[in-house]
XYZ file of C-alpha atoms in Angstrom:
537
model
C -23.448 -0.881 -11.777
C -22.092 -1.808 -8.369
C -23.966 -0.748 -5.280
C -22.465 2.307 -3.657
C -21.898 2.085 0.070
C -21.058 4.847 2.495
C -17.394 5.767 2.561
C -15.674 4.531 5.705
C -12.351 4.726 7.477
C -10.746 2.595 10.179
C -8.366 3.709 12.889
C -6.047 2.010 15.360
C -5.147 3.493 18.730
C -3.269 2.162 21.713
C -6.324 0.662 23.392
C -8.919 0.417 20.649
C -9.745 0.111 16.987
C -12.769 1.611 15.305
C -14.611 1.908 12.015
C -16.493 5.087 11.181
C -18.761 6.244 8.391
C -17.292 9.303 6.730
C -19.297 12.387 5.724
C -21.896 12.879 4.374
C -23.134 10.059 6.643
C -24.677 11.487 9.845
C -24.027 8.486 12.099
C -20.254 8.108 12.092
C -19.549 5.264 14.537
C -19.910 1.636 13.368
C -20.230 -1.002 16.079
C -17.748 -3.891 16.004
C -19.329 -7.291 16.711
C -16.351 -8.335 18.830
C -14.134 -5.521 19.984
C -10.557 -6.659 20.718
C -9.402 -6.324 24.306
C -5.696 -6.778 23.529
C -3.252 -4.498 21.780
C -3.844 -4.277 18.025
C -0.500 -4.204 16.255
C -1.566 -3.692 12.656
C -4.720 -2.825 10.733
C -5.262 -3.012 6.954
C -8.019 -3.051 4.312
C -7.789 -5.212 1.234
C -7.156 -3.258 -1.981
C -10.704 -3.926 -3.216
C -12.175 -2.812 0.135
C -13.956 -6.098 0.815
C -11.980 -7.290 3.820
C -10.444 -5.818 6.954
C -7.675 -7.534 8.922
C -5.930 -6.751 12.181
C -3.226 -8.552 14.116
C -3.383 -9.399 17.822
C -0.585 -10.899 19.974
C -1.743 -14.488 19.375
C -3.654 -14.451 16.072
C -4.750 -12.449 13.014
C -8.431 -11.595 12.629
C -10.048 -11.139 9.187
C -13.498 -9.582 8.922
C -15.939 -8.633 6.210
C -15.381 -4.911 5.646
C -19.100 -4.213 5.092
C -20.730 -6.030 8.005
C -17.543 -6.442 10.142
C -18.610 -10.031 10.775
C -15.720 -12.484 11.381
C -14.515 -13.975 8.121
C -11.429 -16.013 9.076
C -8.845 -16.333 11.783
C -5.168 -17.215 11.434
C -3.414 -18.686 14.493
C -0.006 -17.031 14.136
C 1.395 -15.377 17.274
C 3.757 -12.417 17.167
C 2.555 -10.907 13.885
C 3.531 -7.238 13.622
C 2.342 -6.366 10.139
C -0.225 -7.677 7.654
C -0.785 -6.967 3.937
C -3.374 -8.194 1.436
C -2.706 -9.298 -2.126
C -4.318 -7.042 -4.800
C -7.600 -8.969 -4.921
C -7.683 -9.831 -1.230
C -7.265 -13.572 -1.859
C -4.063 -13.902 0.152
C -2.734 -12.348 3.332
C 0.965 -11.674 3.956
C 2.182 -11.505 7.573
C 5.526 -10.514 9.034
C 6.961 -11.165 12.483
C 10.357 -10.640 14.042
C 13.088 -12.989 12.892
C 13.943 -15.652 15.463
C 17.035 -17.795 15.170
C 17.769 -20.749 17.406
C 21.323 -21.715 18.232
C 22.976 -23.788 15.471
C 19.813 -23.689 13.400
C 18.612 -21.955 10.264
C 16.421 -18.884 10.769
C 12.722 -19.496 10.704
C 10.410 -18.248 7.973
C 8.938 -15.000 9.288
C 7.356 -13.628 6.080
C 4.364 -15.888 5.407
C 1.606 -16.079 2.812
C -1.831 -17.333 3.911
C -5.075 -18.115 2.151
C -7.364 -15.359 3.411
C -10.467 -17.543 3.080
C -9.358 -20.792 4.722
C -6.433 -19.557 6.789
C -4.138 -22.205 5.286
C -0.407 -21.475 4.983
C 0.732 -21.211 1.348
C 4.448 -20.595 1.920
C 7.031 -18.511 3.667
C 10.365 -16.692 3.351
C 13.102 -15.305 5.568
C 12.908 -11.516 5.814
C 15.201 -9.960 8.472
C 13.650 -6.488 8.426
C 10.183 -5.454 7.371
C 9.576 -3.545 4.130
C 6.260 -2.920 2.434
C 7.802 -3.897 -0.929
C 9.449 -7.093 0.348
C 6.839 -9.251 -1.420
C 5.207 -7.772 -4.540
C 2.239 -9.064 -6.547
C 0.959 -8.735 -10.060
C -2.563 -7.275 -10.271
C -4.032 -10.631 -11.301
C -2.269 -12.410 -8.377
C -0.706 -14.882 -10.770
C 2.776 -14.209 -9.435
C 4.391 -12.806 -6.314
C 8.027 -11.762 -6.388
C 10.851 -11.424 -3.862
C 14.404 -10.125 -4.061
C 17.348 -12.422 -3.351
C 21.085 -11.949 -3.876
C 21.462 -11.120 -7.584
C 18.011 -12.507 -8.345
C 14.333 -11.660 -8.425
C 12.322 -14.852 -7.996
C 8.672 -15.178 -9.043
C 6.379 -17.665 -7.330
C 2.846 -18.839 -7.946
C 0.649 -18.923 -4.804
C -0.198 -22.567 -5.442
C 3.479 -23.697 -5.443
C 5.671 -21.391 -3.375
C 8.364 -23.928 -2.586
C 10.013 -23.443 -5.988
C 10.217 -20.288 -8.160
C 8.352 -20.376 -11.446
C 10.494 -17.583 -13.010
C 13.876 -16.095 -12.157
C 15.447 -12.823 -13.262
C 19.189 -12.800 -12.723
C 21.337 -9.644 -12.726
C 24.439 -9.063 -10.665
C 24.134 -6.380 -8.017
C 20.349 -5.950 -7.929
C 19.456 -3.770 -4.942
C 15.731 -3.102 -5.605
C 12.933 -3.995 -7.976
C 9.347 -2.993 -8.689
C 6.413 -4.681 -10.445
C 4.195 -2.438 -12.535
C 0.391 -2.409 -12.319
C -1.711 -3.195 -15.365
C -2.714 -6.190 -17.464
C 0.768 -6.638 -19.006
C 3.100 -6.139 -16.080
C 6.729 -5.113 -16.370
C 9.490 -5.447 -13.814
C 12.032 -2.692 -13.186
C 15.319 -3.483 -11.446
C 17.928 -1.147 -9.969
C 21.687 -1.686 -9.702
C 23.535 1.035 -7.715
C 26.780 2.564 -8.942
C 29.975 0.716 -8.080
C 33.475 2.167 -8.350
C 33.505 4.010 -11.695
C 30.440 2.292 -13.155
C 27.171 4.237 -13.224
C 23.940 3.033 -11.633
C 21.330 1.585 -13.955
C 17.619 0.825 -14.155
C 16.414 -1.862 -16.526
C 12.870 -2.822 -17.446
C 11.805 -6.284 -18.580
C 8.522 -7.705 -19.765
C 7.386 -10.265 -17.234
C 8.580 -13.689 -18.392
C 10.959 -12.288 -21.044
C 14.213 -11.724 -19.204
C 16.657 -12.375 -22.044
C 16.927 -8.704 -22.991
C 15.527 -5.530 -21.386
C 12.935 -3.394 -23.147
C 14.296 -0.187 -21.570
C 17.598 0.771 -20.003
C 18.765 3.955 -18.250
C 22.126 4.633 -16.571
C 23.103 7.568 -14.359
C 25.469 8.586 -11.572
C 24.676 9.789 -8.040
C 22.227 7.029 -7.196
C 22.572 4.856 -4.088
C 18.881 3.981 -3.775
C 15.725 4.612 -5.774
C 11.946 4.849 -5.531
C 9.656 3.792 -8.371
C 6.420 5.654 -9.168
C 4.319 3.822 -11.787
C 1.471 5.265 -13.778
C -1.698 3.358 -12.909
C -1.688 1.693 -16.364
C 1.950 0.602 -16.002
C 2.984 2.376 -19.225
C 5.450 4.826 -17.641
C 7.540 5.011 -14.519
C 9.272 7.816 -12.614
C 12.545 6.861 -10.950
C 13.514 9.008 -7.972
C 17.186 8.565 -7.095
C 18.839 9.425 -3.753
C 22.314 9.703 -2.302
C 23.067 9.912 1.419
C 25.697 12.619 1.058
C 25.702 15.777 -1.019
C 29.341 16.153 -2.045
C 28.814 19.843 -2.814
C 27.775 20.456 0.787
C 24.606 22.344 -0.158
C 22.177 19.855 1.421
C 22.329 17.891 4.642
C 19.945 15.274 3.180
C 21.992 14.260 0.159
C 21.167 14.683 -3.509
C 18.158 13.514 -5.512
C 17.225 13.373 -9.200
C 14.142 12.314 -11.169
C 14.062 10.285 -14.376
C 11.191 9.368 -16.708
C 11.075 6.014 -18.503
C 8.473 4.572 -20.853
C 7.759 0.863 -20.448
C 7.814 0.456 -24.234
C 11.435 1.617 -24.313
C 10.827 4.392 -26.853
C 11.421 7.374 -24.541
C 13.428 8.218 -21.432
C 14.985 11.368 -20.018
C 15.907 13.239 -16.901
C 13.064 15.424 -15.665
C 14.254 19.054 -16.035
C 13.899 20.918 -12.733
C 14.735 24.627 -12.663
C 15.520 24.863 -8.936
C 18.371 23.379 -6.974
C 17.673 21.240 -3.948
C 15.938 18.006 -2.939
C 12.855 16.466 -4.579
C 10.238 16.299 -1.839
C 7.326 14.454 -3.491
C 6.152 12.987 -6.794
C 2.683 11.793 -7.807
C 0.860 10.727 -10.960
C -2.581 11.891 -11.975
C -4.989 8.934 -11.741
C -6.808 9.940 -14.940
C -4.241 11.613 -17.186
C -0.677 10.963 -18.303
C 0.692 13.808 -16.222
C 2.504 14.102 -12.936
C 3.297 16.731 -10.296
C 6.631 17.307 -8.568
C 7.534 19.331 -5.461
C 11.223 20.249 -5.585
C 13.927 22.694 -4.549
C 15.219 24.274 -1.361
C 12.532 25.818 0.820
C 10.347 27.502 -0.182
C 9.889 24.729 -2.743
C 8.304 24.859 -6.154
C 5.446 22.669 -7.414
C 5.045 22.059 -11.145
C 2.848 19.931 -13.418
C 4.431 17.914 -16.267
C 2.877 16.100 -19.237
C 3.908 12.690 -20.629
C 6.561 14.380 -22.780
C 8.124 15.796 -19.582
C 7.149 19.374 -20.434
C 5.994 21.822 -17.777
C 2.310 22.601 -18.295
C 1.625 24.639 -15.163
C 3.545 26.202 -12.297
C 1.760 26.209 -8.927
C 4.241 28.700 -7.531
C 6.767 28.751 -4.700
C 5.761 28.010 -1.102
C 6.930 25.945 1.888
C 5.435 22.669 0.644
C 6.646 19.034 0.501
C 3.510 16.997 -0.323
C 1.242 16.713 -3.367
C -1.743 14.434 -4.130
C -4.479 14.266 -6.793
C -7.943 13.200 -5.681
C -9.157 9.898 -7.233
C -10.829 11.721 -10.144
C -7.759 13.858 -10.829
C -9.892 17.018 -10.514
C -8.536 18.520 -7.252
C -4.863 18.736 -6.248
C -3.731 19.042 -2.625
C -0.324 20.698 -2.109
C 0.809 20.793 1.527
C 3.727 21.264 3.860
C 4.009 18.685 6.646
C 6.767 17.463 8.959
C 8.730 20.463 10.201
C 6.544 22.809 8.108
C 3.384 24.603 9.226
C 0.815 22.106 7.858
C -0.763 24.545 5.398
C -2.730 22.767 2.612
C -3.650 24.422 -0.683
C -6.427 22.890 -2.805
C -6.340 23.583 -6.568
C -8.904 22.918 -9.284
C -7.040 21.006 -11.985
C -9.617 21.978 -14.616
C -9.441 25.743 -14.097
C -5.918 25.774 -12.548
C -7.153 28.124 -9.820
C -6.734 27.783 -6.072
C -9.934 26.764 -4.299
C -8.969 27.335 -0.678
C -6.306 26.835 1.978
C -6.574 24.564 5.034
C -4.725 24.426 8.336
C -3.613 20.845 9.090
C -0.823 21.654 11.527
C 0.842 18.634 13.109
C -0.523 16.161 10.541
C 1.560 13.114 9.666
C -1.047 11.426 7.414
C -3.025 12.974 4.579
C -5.184 11.219 1.976
C -8.231 11.774 -0.228
C -11.469 9.859 0.302
C -12.504 7.344 -2.408
C -15.257 9.684 -3.616
C -12.709 12.475 -4.109
C -14.700 15.088 -2.179
C -13.072 14.891 1.263
C -9.492 15.242 2.454
C -8.399 13.583 5.681
C -5.440 14.671 7.791
C -4.407 12.913 11.001
C -1.851 13.520 13.733
C -0.358 10.148 14.643
C 1.863 8.645 17.322
C 4.708 8.121 17.887
C 5.736 11.123 15.813
C 3.546 13.323 18.014
C 2.020 11.972 21.211
C -0.161 14.988 21.878
C -3.121 16.424 19.971
C -3.650 13.098 18.170
C -6.844 12.982 16.144
C -8.566 12.954 12.767
C -9.819 15.917 10.746
C -11.748 15.801 7.460
C -12.414 18.718 5.126
C -14.725 19.066 2.149
C -12.814 20.329 -0.869
C -14.670 23.635 -0.537
C -12.594 24.233 2.628
C -15.240 23.389 5.266
C -14.139 21.237 8.205
C -16.816 18.514 8.416
C -15.289 16.072 10.905
C -13.007 16.524 13.900
C -12.250 13.900 16.531
C -9.448 13.697 19.087
C -8.141 10.187 19.798
C -5.496 9.538 22.404
C -2.336 7.862 21.044
C -3.633 7.321 17.540
C -1.272 5.089 15.537
C -2.970 4.508 12.209
C -5.935 5.547 10.080
C -6.927 4.476 6.561
C -9.811 4.998 4.167
C -11.723 1.937 3.057
C -10.785 1.558 -0.647
C -13.530 1.827 -3.262
C -13.436 2.270 -7.061
C -13.683 5.895 -8.195
C -16.242 4.796 -10.778
C -18.796 4.391 -7.985
C -18.703 8.166 -7.471
C -19.304 9.937 -10.778
C -17.458 13.227 -11.190
C -19.665 16.224 -11.870
C -18.766 18.956 -14.307
C -18.758 21.524 -11.512
C -17.388 21.019 -8.022
C -20.237 20.370 -5.615
C -20.819 22.331 -2.380
C -21.003 20.750 1.055
C -23.976 18.297 1.031
C -27.097 19.231 2.933
C -27.237 17.898 6.480
C -23.457 17.832 6.974
C -22.536 19.744 10.105
C -19.593 22.100 9.994
C -17.158 21.017 12.713
C -14.957 23.229 14.851
C -11.544 22.486 16.253
C -11.009 22.314 19.964
C -8.299 24.942 19.759
C -10.733 27.326 18.084
C -13.242 26.922 20.892
C -10.792 27.063 23.797
C -8.027 29.374 22.626
C -9.862 31.889 20.467
C -8.132 35.240 20.791
C -9.601 38.577 19.689
C -7.722 40.341 16.962
C -6.150 43.675 17.763
C -2.973 45.442 18.784
C -0.381 43.680 20.891
C -0.882 44.058 24.647
C 1.757 43.117 27.244
C 0.970 40.112 29.469
C 0.077 42.224 32.547
C -2.566 44.102 30.534
C -4.194 41.269 28.598
C -6.856 40.536 31.220
C -7.824 44.197 31.667
C -10.200 46.467 29.850
C -9.006 48.274 26.749
C -10.541 51.689 27.562
C -8.452 54.838 27.880
C -8.387 54.622 31.708
C -6.687 51.207 31.811
C -2.947 51.174 32.643
C -0.744 50.900 29.582
C 2.560 50.200 31.318
C 3.975 49.015 34.627
C 4.647 52.674 35.508
C 0.959 53.533 35.058
C -0.012 50.566 37.170
C 2.315 51.678 39.978
C 0.815 55.173 39.867
C -2.679 53.769 40.130
C -1.682 51.761 43.176
C -0.043 54.819 44.761
C -2.731 57.431 44.033
C -5.793 55.242 43.450
C -8.513 55.749 40.894
C -8.834 54.471 37.372
C -7.144 57.426 35.655
C -3.660 56.907 34.299
C -2.599 60.471 35.414
C -3.030 62.121 38.810
C -5.878 64.620 38.910
C -6.960 67.316 41.364
C -10.639 67.092 42.348
C -12.596 69.975 40.840
C -9.794 71.065 38.474
C -10.387 71.555 34.745
C -9.119 68.384 32.984
C -8.303 70.288 29.750
C -6.218 72.844 31.669
C -4.367 70.031 33.405
C -3.563 68.421 30.054
C -2.385 71.751 28.660
C -0.201 72.369 31.703
C 1.445 68.938 31.367
C 2.109 69.585 27.687
C 3.773 72.931 28.483
C 5.992 71.329 31.094
C 7.059 68.625 28.647
C 7.806 71.225 26.003
C 9.943 73.288 28.417
C 11.912 70.144 29.334
C 12.556 69.395 25.662
C 13.668 73.027 25.040
C 16.092 72.962 27.976
C 17.522 69.672 26.841
C 18.013 70.951 23.310
C 19.645 74.184 24.524
C 22.114 72.291 26.719
C 23.013 70.036 23.804
C 23.635 73.023 21.524
C 25.931 74.640 24.118
C 27.939 71.445 24.449
C 28.327 71.206 20.646
C 29.530 74.843 20.413
C 32.170 74.340 23.091
C 33.434 71.224 21.390
C 33.740 72.986 18.023
C 35.717 75.868 19.617
C 38.106 73.432 21.248
C 38.750 71.434 18.066
C 39.146 74.464 15.716
C 42.850 75.079 14.692
C 44.633 78.420 15.211
C 44.788 80.225 11.843
C 48.152 81.874 12.728
C 49.827 78.565 13.584
C 52.153 77.093 10.909
C 50.957 73.978 9.105
C 53.341 71.018 9.204
C 54.175 69.466 5.842
C 53.065 65.887 5.276
C 55.458 62.975 4.744
C 58.564 65.105 5.637
C 61.113 63.434 7.873
C 62.794 65.603 10.516
C 66.606 65.939 10.238
C 68.681 63.933 12.658
């Protein structure tokens, strides 16, 4: 059994980067052997959690994720983004495309050996995309999209493709995870022809193993099951021709990699599809869909609804790494409310307040949920908050101009799942938010601004009129009082005066109504004119 280390996360801000031990560790900060003094443009862990890389203006630094000792350094200036291959053997960098006059554009998407820092190959990539270069899990092939082609390269010989999949009009592709990878390709609709998604077994491109065609699809997203046996295809259009949605139309389709089953996922509410996620342990998936307030539902591998989480303003859903707890949240222009559900009992555990968050992810051990407010989406109140799945806030740190934060990956098998959800570990301090400490307001009835800093006893002024009387006559009483007079008699006298005013007002109103009725009443002796009778000329 592998040795279990403390869970960690790394963050990148405008003027610093840092690595911290996550709860239940008591000492959170981890010292960096050589802290960068220049702007850090990108920060990433390898998928296996063994290495950590960050890019500086003149080079890329690779460190051991455990000790943070320098591991390798790549002299490549201008790198804006870095990505590891699945096993951390290779590092992919991207920089802005530069083109000299009367010359071919330079290769700005490069693949490096993460151990030696040697350049393996490069491509031309005008704009950055996380899926520009995709890898198989065993790192045998990496693939890139070209005009009408998907080319597969081996890291040892990247000057010439080892395999080529040709299909006219390919706009996107996706490699599946798993030991027997498949490749799914998407061709958008053209003129009267529908869009289509085809799946091929890697290396067998003569005929597809699965095929699905549909309309209203200009671009797609692929969501693979972790075993690569099924895929969800989320389609989008930029314009909703019915005019019901400003954000276009979306649909969801289910396809089996074996080619024996495919269908459109039946959704019983109109509106956009906000989020889709697979369970990491079961063949089931959750979908958040419909106009706000949206609905969240759980589907099995036969695309049948197994549970309805209800309707709420939500647009985000994630299973924890063990598939036991589900987080359903509303971010972006929503309030940031997060609901945690027990997948086993299908009961809500608690609700959290993660207002302003633009990043949310479960820890590798599945017991803690992190939410972070990042720049440039919000440049104020940037920071990191971590909750235990019982609802307790166990970590809260404000970081000025925070750009990125990520958990250090670790296999879920290192953290065995218990039959019952565990409470907050002993020794973990319950954190408080700064807003709770500074802006705590007592509950109670609404008080106008001029009265909020005053006492709430009966003698305090309740209106601007009362305040003016106090200034004119002095004293703390809201009504004028005669020294030595009986206060109960004074109250009774004021009540009698008010009652007499009400009686006079009512009497005057009744007199006015009587006069009006006498004026409007017709004379009984007067003749009644016949209706619809024209007078003679």
